[in-house]
PDB file of C-alpha atoms in Angstrom:
ATOM      1  CA  MET A  12       2.480   7.734 -10.045  1.00 48.00           C
ATOM      2  CA  ILE A  13      -0.978   6.323 -10.748  1.00 52.00           C
ATOM      3  CA  CYS A  14      -3.717   5.918  -8.472  1.00 55.00           C
ATOM      4  CA  SER A  15      -3.727   1.824  -8.423  1.00 52.00           C
ATOM      5  CA  ALA A  16      -7.578   1.670  -7.934  1.00 53.00           C
ATOM      6  CA  CYS A  17      -8.427   3.492 -11.218  1.00 56.00           C
ATOM      7  CA  ASN A  18      -5.389   3.455 -13.367  1.00 57.00           C
ATOM      8  CA  GLY A  19      -5.559   7.357 -13.653  1.00 59.00           C
ATOM      9  CA  ARG A  20      -9.211   7.563 -15.050  1.00 61.00           C
ATOM     10  CA  GLY A  21     -10.969   8.618 -12.048  1.00 58.00           C
ATOM     11  CA  GLU A  22     -13.524   5.676 -12.762  1.00 57.00           C
ATOM     12  CA  ARG A  23     -13.492   1.952 -12.383  1.00 50.00           C
ATOM     13  CA  THR A  24     -15.690  -0.947 -13.448  1.00 50.00           C
ATOM     14  CA  ILE A  25     -17.729  -2.981 -11.070  1.00 48.00           C
ATOM     15  CA  MET A  26     -18.475  -6.562 -11.684  1.00 45.00           C
ATOM     16  CA  GLY A  27     -16.356  -6.841 -14.690  1.00 46.00           C
ATOM     17  CA  ASN A  28     -18.795  -4.235 -16.477  1.00 45.00           C
ATOM     18  CA  PRO A  29     -16.710  -1.819 -18.405  1.00 45.00           C
ATOM     19  CA  LEU A  30     -19.586   0.220 -19.682  1.00 46.00           C
ATOM     20  CA  LEU A  31     -21.067   1.458 -16.583  1.00 51.00           C
ATOM     21  CA  LYS A  32     -19.018   4.087 -14.670  1.00 59.00           C
ATOM     22  CA  GLN A  33     -18.894   5.170 -11.229  1.00 58.00           C
ATOM     23  CA  GLN A  34     -16.889   8.255 -10.057  1.00 57.00           C
ATOM     24  CA  CYS A  35     -13.445   7.082  -8.333  1.00 55.00           C
ATOM     25  CA  LEU A  36     -13.628   8.196  -4.876  1.00 52.00           C
ATOM     26  CA  PRO A  37      -9.918   8.164  -4.250  1.00 51.00           C
ATOM     27  CA  CYS A  38      -9.170  10.649  -6.932  1.00 53.00           C
ATOM     28  CA  ARG A  39     -12.534  12.268  -6.540  1.00 56.00           C
ATOM     29  CA  GLY A  40     -13.092  12.216 -10.548  1.00 60.00           C
ATOM     30  CA  LYS A  41     -10.697  15.065 -11.101  1.00 59.00           C
ATOM     31  CA  GLY A  42      -7.825  13.184 -12.904  1.00 54.00           C
ATOM     32  CA  LYS A  43      -5.467  15.975 -12.359  1.00 47.00           C
ATOM     33  CA  LEU A  44      -2.140  16.058 -10.871  1.00 40.00           C
ATOM     34  CA  GLN A  45      -0.470  18.000  -8.333  1.00 49.00           C
ATOM     35  CA  PRO A  46       3.606  17.816  -7.565  1.00 46.00           C
ATOM     36  CA  ASN A  47       3.063  15.471  -4.552  1.00 54.00           C
ATOM     37  CA  GLU A  48       0.006  13.583  -6.158  1.00 57.00           C
ATOM     38  CA  THR A  49      -0.103  10.930  -9.112  1.00 61.00           C
ATOM     39  CA  VAL A  50      -2.902   9.862 -11.507  1.00 61.00           C
ATOM     40  CA  CYS A  51      -5.196   7.360 -10.005  1.00 61.00           C
ATOM     41  CA  SER A  52      -4.649   4.068 -11.462  1.00 57.00           C
ATOM     42  CA  GLU A  53      -8.440   2.825 -10.679  1.00 57.00           C
ATOM     43  CA  CYS A  54     -10.130   5.567 -12.753  1.00 60.00           C
ATOM     44  CA  ASN A  55      -7.145   6.453 -14.976  1.00 61.00           C
ATOM     45  CA  GLY A  56      -7.833  10.269 -13.940  1.00 62.00           C
ATOM     46  CA  ASN A  57     -11.371  10.700 -14.821  1.00 64.00           C
ATOM     47  CA  GLY A  58     -12.977  10.352 -11.340  1.00 64.00           C
ATOM     48  CA  GLU A  59     -15.571   7.992 -12.311  1.00 65.00           C
ATOM     49  CA  ILE A  60     -16.000   4.064 -12.349  1.00 60.00           C
ATOM     50  CA  SER A  61     -18.781   1.425 -13.649  1.00 60.00           C
ATOM     51  CA  VAL A  62     -21.349   0.236 -11.533  1.00 55.00           C
ATOM     52  CA  PRO A  63     -24.437  -2.230 -12.121  1.00 52.00           C
ATOM     53  CA  GLY A  64     -27.286  -0.819 -14.129  1.00 51.00           C
ATOM     54  CA  SER A  65     -27.518   1.935 -16.602  1.00 47.00           C
ATOM     55  CA  GLN A  66     -24.453   3.059 -18.704  1.00 50.00           C
ATOM     56  CA  LEU A  67     -25.357   6.933 -17.529  1.00 49.00           C
ATOM     57  CA  ASN A  68     -24.865   5.601 -14.123  1.00 52.00           C
ATOM     58  CA  LYS A  69     -21.495   6.901 -12.644  1.00 58.00           C
ATOM     59  CA  GLN A  70     -20.185   6.355  -8.994  1.00 59.00           C
ATOM     60  CA  ARG A  71     -16.709   8.045  -7.603  1.00 59.00           C
ATOM     61  CA  CYS A  72     -13.783   5.699  -7.466  1.00 57.00           C
ATOM     62  CA  TYR A  73     -13.204   4.659  -3.978  1.00 51.00           C
ATOM     63  CA  ILE A  74      -9.536   4.448  -4.202  1.00 53.00           C
ATOM     64  CA  CYS A  75      -8.873   8.190  -5.244  1.00 56.00           C
ATOM     65  CA  ASN A  76     -12.177   9.696  -3.876  1.00 56.00           C
ATOM     66  CA  GLY A  77     -13.194  10.635  -7.400  1.00 57.00           C
ATOM     67  CA  GLN A  78      -9.910  12.763  -7.763  1.00 58.00           C
ATOM     68  CA  GLY A  79      -8.158  10.711 -10.417  1.00 55.00           C
ATOM     69  CA  LYS A  80      -5.007  10.958  -8.330  1.00 55.00           C
ATOM     70  CA  THR A  81      -3.414   9.942  -5.195  1.00 51.00           C
ATOM     71  CA  VAL A  82      -0.895  11.603  -3.003  1.00 48.00           C
ATOM     72  CA  ASN A  83       2.421   9.809  -3.524  1.00 47.00           C
ATOM     73  CA  PRO A  84       3.381   8.249  -0.317  1.00 46.00           C
ATOM     74  CA  ILE A  85       7.133   8.041  -0.549  1.00 43.00           C
ATOM     75  CA  VAL A  86      10.247   9.646  -2.695  1.00 43.00           C
ATOM     76  CA  LEU A  87      10.870   7.173  -5.619  1.00 42.00           C
ATOM     77  CA  GLN A  88      14.245   5.315  -4.846  1.00 45.00           C
ATOM     78  CA  PRO A  89      16.549   5.893  -7.820  1.00 49.00           C
ATOM     79  CA  ASN A  90      17.180   2.943 -10.039  1.00 48.00           C
ATOM     80  CA  ALA A  91      14.615   0.915  -8.270  1.00 46.00           C
ATOM     81  CA  PRO A  92      12.312  -1.471 -10.181  1.00 48.00           C
ATOM     82  CA  VAL A  93       8.585  -0.477  -9.755  1.00 59.00           C
ATOM     83  CA  ASN A  94       6.905  -1.255  -6.528  1.00 81.00           C
ATOM     84  CA  ILE A  95      10.335  -2.668  -4.954  1.00 87.00           C
ATOM     85  CA  ILE A  96      11.146  -0.555  -1.831  1.00 90.00           C
ATOM     86  CA  THR A  97      14.022  -0.825   0.542  1.00 93.00           C
ATOM     87  CA  GLY A  98      12.516  -1.559   4.027  1.00 94.00           C
ATOM     88  CA  PHE A  99      13.699  -1.904   7.324  1.00 96.00           C
ATOM     89  CA  HIS A 100      12.635  -4.379  10.061  1.00 95.00           C
ATOM     90  CA  GLN A 101      13.998  -4.520  13.685  1.00 94.00           C
ATOM     91  CA  THR A 102      13.960  -7.544  16.104  1.00 93.00           C
ATOM     92  CA  ASP A 103      16.150  -9.661  18.511  1.00 94.00           C
ATOM     93  CA  PRO A 104      19.234 -11.096  17.312  1.00 95.00           C
ATOM     94  CA  GLY A 105      17.888 -14.476  17.551  1.00 95.00           C
ATOM     95  CA  SER A 106      14.952 -13.723  15.321  1.00 94.00           C
ATOM     96  CA  ALA A 107      17.243 -12.042  12.993  1.00 95.00           C
ATOM     97  CA  SER A 108      19.355 -15.062  12.648  1.00 95.00           C
ATOM     98  CA  GLN A 109      16.036 -17.219  11.888  1.00 95.00           C
ATOM     99  CA  ILE A 110      14.905 -14.802   9.458  1.00 95.00           C
ATOM    100  CA  LEU A 111      18.559 -14.611   7.443  1.00 95.00           C
ATOM    101  CA  SER A 112      18.153 -18.370   7.722  1.00 94.00           C
ATOM    102  CA  HIS A 113      14.710 -19.147   6.908  1.00 94.00           C
ATOM    103  CA  GLY A 114      12.985 -15.978   5.722  1.00 94.00           C
ATOM    104  CA  PHE A 115      10.257 -14.119   7.491  1.00 95.00           C
ATOM    105  CA  LYS A 116       6.981 -15.543   8.849  1.00 92.00           C
ATOM    106  CA  LEU A 117       3.931 -13.437   9.201  1.00 92.00           C
ATOM    107  CA  GLY A 118       3.377 -11.719  12.701  1.00 89.00           C
ATOM    108  CA  ASN A 119       0.148 -12.671  14.433  1.00 87.00           C
ATOM    109  CA  ALA A 120      -1.135  -8.918  15.343  1.00 88.00           C
ATOM    110  CA  GLY A 121      -0.605  -5.453  14.355  1.00 89.00           C
ATOM    111  CA  ILE A 122      -2.292  -2.046  13.473  1.00 88.00           C
ATOM    112  CA  ALA A 123      -2.930  -3.627   9.921  1.00 91.00           C
ATOM    113  CA  GLY A 124      -3.102  -7.380  10.947  1.00 92.00           C
ATOM    114  CA  GLY A 125      -0.658  -9.946  11.212  1.00 92.00           C
ATOM    115  CA  GLY A 126       1.532  -9.096   8.515  1.00 95.00           C
ATOM    116  CA  ILE A 127       5.371  -8.413   7.854  1.00 96.00           C
ATOM    117  CA  TYR A 128       6.398  -4.551   8.859  1.00 94.00           C
ATOM    118  CA  PHE A 129       8.714  -2.337   7.185  1.00 94.00           C
ATOM    119  CA  ALA A 130       9.791   1.012   8.254  1.00 92.00           C
ATOM    120  CA  LEU A 131      11.387   3.355   5.189  1.00 90.00           C
ATOM    121  CA  ASN A 132      14.457   4.047   7.217  1.00 90.00           C
ATOM    122  CA  LYS A 133      16.559   2.430   9.652  1.00 91.00           C
ATOM    123  CA  ASN A 134      16.067   4.814  12.490  1.00 90.00           C
ATOM    124  CA  ASP A 135      12.185   4.571  12.324  1.00 86.00           C
ATOM    125  CA  THR A 136      12.544   0.875  13.553  1.00 86.00           C
ATOM    126  CA  ASN A 137      13.554   1.901  17.060  1.00 82.00           C
ATOM    127  CA  GLN A 138      10.153   3.081  17.912  1.00 79.00           C
ATOM    128  CA  LYS A 139       8.023   0.308  15.596  1.00 79.00           C
ATOM    129  CA  ALA A 140       9.738  -2.965  16.640  1.00 78.00           C
ATOM    130  CA  HIS A 141       8.425  -5.003  19.450  1.00 80.00           C
ATOM    131  CA  SER A 142      12.018  -6.476  19.857  1.00 83.00           C
ATOM    132  CA  HIS A 143      15.272  -4.798  19.690  1.00 86.00           C
ATOM    133  CA  GLY A 144      18.989  -5.780  18.640  1.00 92.00           C
ATOM    134  CA  THR A 145      19.219  -6.048  14.896  1.00 94.00           C
ATOM    135  CA  VAL A 146      17.985  -4.347  12.149  1.00 95.00           C
ATOM    136  CA  LEU A 147      17.481  -5.951   8.891  1.00 96.00           C
ATOM    137  CA  LYS A 148      17.630  -4.123   5.205  1.00 96.00           C
ATOM    138  CA  CYS A 149      15.284  -5.898   2.730  1.00 95.00           C
ATOM    139  CA  LEU A 150      14.163  -5.408  -0.755  1.00 94.00           C
ATOM    140  CA  VAL A 151      10.319  -5.852  -0.679  1.00 94.00           C
ATOM    141  CA  ASP A 152       7.681  -6.200  -3.562  1.00 92.00           C
ATOM    142  CA  VAL A 153       5.038  -4.058  -2.338  1.00 92.00           C
ATOM    143  CA  GLY A 154       2.911  -4.574  -5.291  1.00 89.00           C
ATOM    144  CA  ARG A 155      -0.156  -2.769  -5.329  1.00 88.00           C
ATOM    145  CA  ALA A 156      -0.305  -1.062  -2.090  1.00 89.00           C
ATOM    146  CA  LYS A 157      -3.508   0.005  -0.369  1.00 88.00           C
ATOM    147  CA  ILE A 158      -3.131   3.408   1.239  1.00 86.00           C
ATOM    148  CA  MET A 159      -4.807   3.204   4.811  1.00 84.00           C
ATOM    149  CA  SER A 160      -6.150   6.157   6.869  1.00 77.00           C
ATOM    150  CA  LYS A 161      -7.102   4.125   9.866  1.00 81.00           C
ATOM    151  CA  PHE A 162      -6.006   1.026  11.795  1.00 86.00           C
ATOM    152  CA  GLU A 163      -7.342  -2.289  10.666  1.00 89.00           C
ATOM    153  CA  PRO A 164      -6.164  -5.193  12.975  1.00 92.00           C
ATOM    154  CA  ALA A 165      -8.260  -7.719  11.483  1.00 92.00           C
ATOM    155  CA  LEU A 166      -6.874  -7.274   8.203  1.00 93.00           C
ATOM    156  CA  ASN A 167      -4.886 -10.249   6.546  1.00 92.00           C
ATOM    157  CA  GLY A 168      -3.641 -10.963   3.031  1.00 91.00           C
ATOM    158  CA  GLN A 169      -6.798 -12.975   2.043  1.00 91.00           C
ATOM    159  CA  LYS A 170      -8.870  -9.871   2.872  1.00 91.00           C
ATOM    160  CA  LEU A 171      -6.473  -7.649   1.195  1.00 90.00           C
ATOM    161  CA  ALA A 172      -6.199  -9.610  -2.010  1.00 89.00           C
ATOM    162  CA  ALA A 173      -9.919  -9.710  -2.303  1.00 88.00           C
ATOM    163  CA  GLU A 174      -9.952  -5.919  -2.513  1.00 87.00           C
ATOM    164  CA  GLY A 175      -7.422  -6.068  -5.092  1.00 85.00           C
ATOM    165  CA  TYR A 176      -4.183  -5.197  -3.197  1.00 88.00           C
ATOM    166  CA  ASP A 177      -0.921  -6.667  -2.349  1.00 91.00           C
ATOM    167  CA  SER A 178       0.150  -4.664   0.733  1.00 92.00           C
ATOM    168  CA  VAL A 179      -0.744  -1.846   2.826  1.00 91.00           C
ATOM    169  CA  PHE A 180       1.129   1.528   3.072  1.00 89.00           C
ATOM    170  CA  LEU A 181       0.526   3.438   6.500  1.00 87.00           C
ATOM    171  CA  PRO A 182       1.301   7.024   6.084  1.00 82.00           C
ATOM    172  CA  THR A 183       2.083   9.595   8.723  1.00 77.00           C
ATOM    173  CA  GLY A 184      -0.810  11.994   9.476  1.00 65.00           C
ATOM    174  CA  ASP A 185      -3.546  10.734   7.526  1.00 54.00           C
ATOM    175  CA  GLY A 186      -5.764  10.066  10.715  1.00 54.00           C
ATOM    176  CA  VAL A 187      -3.531   6.952  11.535  1.00 57.00           C
ATOM    177  CA  ASN A 188      -1.392   8.718  14.062  1.00 60.00           C
ATOM    178  CA  LEU A 189       1.930   7.153  13.064  1.00 70.00           C
ATOM    179  CA  SER A 190       5.270   8.450  13.899  1.00 72.00           C
ATOM    180  CA  ALA A 191       6.720   7.393  10.687  1.00 79.00           C
ATOM    181  CA  ASN A 192       5.400   5.704   7.322  1.00 85.00           C
ATOM    182  CA  GLU A 193       5.422   1.864   6.975  1.00 90.00           C
ATOM    183  CA  TYR A 194       4.669  -0.811   4.761  1.00 93.00           C
ATOM    184  CA  VAL A 195       2.953  -4.348   5.535  1.00 95.00           C
ATOM    185  CA  VAL A 196       3.144  -7.311   3.418  1.00 96.00           C
ATOM    186  CA  TYR A 197       1.178 -10.440   3.722  1.00 96.00           C
ATOM    187  CA  ASP A 198       3.476 -12.839   1.743  1.00 94.00           C
ATOM    188  CA  PRO A 199       6.975 -13.967   2.857  1.00 95.00           C
ATOM    189  CA  GLN A 200       7.758 -14.466  -0.762  1.00 94.00           C
ATOM    190  CA  ARG A 201       7.332 -10.650  -1.196  1.00 94.00           C
ATOM    191  CA  VAL A 202      10.580 -10.124   0.583  1.00 95.00           C
ATOM    192  CA  LYS A 203      13.157 -10.700  -2.355  1.00 93.00           C
ATOM    193  CA  LYS A 204      16.466  -9.784  -0.536  1.00 93.00           C
ATOM    194  CA  ILE A 205      17.410  -9.675   3.493  1.00 95.00           C
ATOM    195  CA  GLU A 206      20.532  -8.502   4.657  1.00 94.00           C
ATOM    196  CA  LYS A 207      21.783  -7.609   8.437  1.00 94.00           C
ATOM    197  CA  VAL A 208      22.578  -3.722   8.806  1.00 90.00           C
TER     198      VAL A 208
END
């Protein structure tokens, strides 16, 4: 998987100027892969991105931290289209019926703001859900996911889109103190299929 910020180059452009380079922060400008890492898509593995000013002025890519690679957060699902995940969402039976009939609505709050939260397996929903009783299995188009290493309760879809992302991935262990990995989307249209487990 390629770092979505620098396209594996390790560098990215600033303000649309492709000649000025800045080191890609997420991949730290290295652009090399290890078994659990992917090429940074923001800097294409080069670790630098363009910045305003001189052509020689370079800054690190902030997505891969100048490394040109990012840690692959999940095991790829066989035969799944790119950026489509199987996610699980638990809620009470009444809300589940409404979701099955009319689709998801955005939540009001959460560790990554008011979005729709999905665990990567059914059992993880038991510790994440605010309401319990029914688990929904969904196909979710996560698009370009921002890997977050801290809670951002004020985040919303508009702020995320301004950063160039479609969703958030919250990994375990990376400073966020989560018990299980989860994705958050901010547009109900990104949920492509919903079924009761």
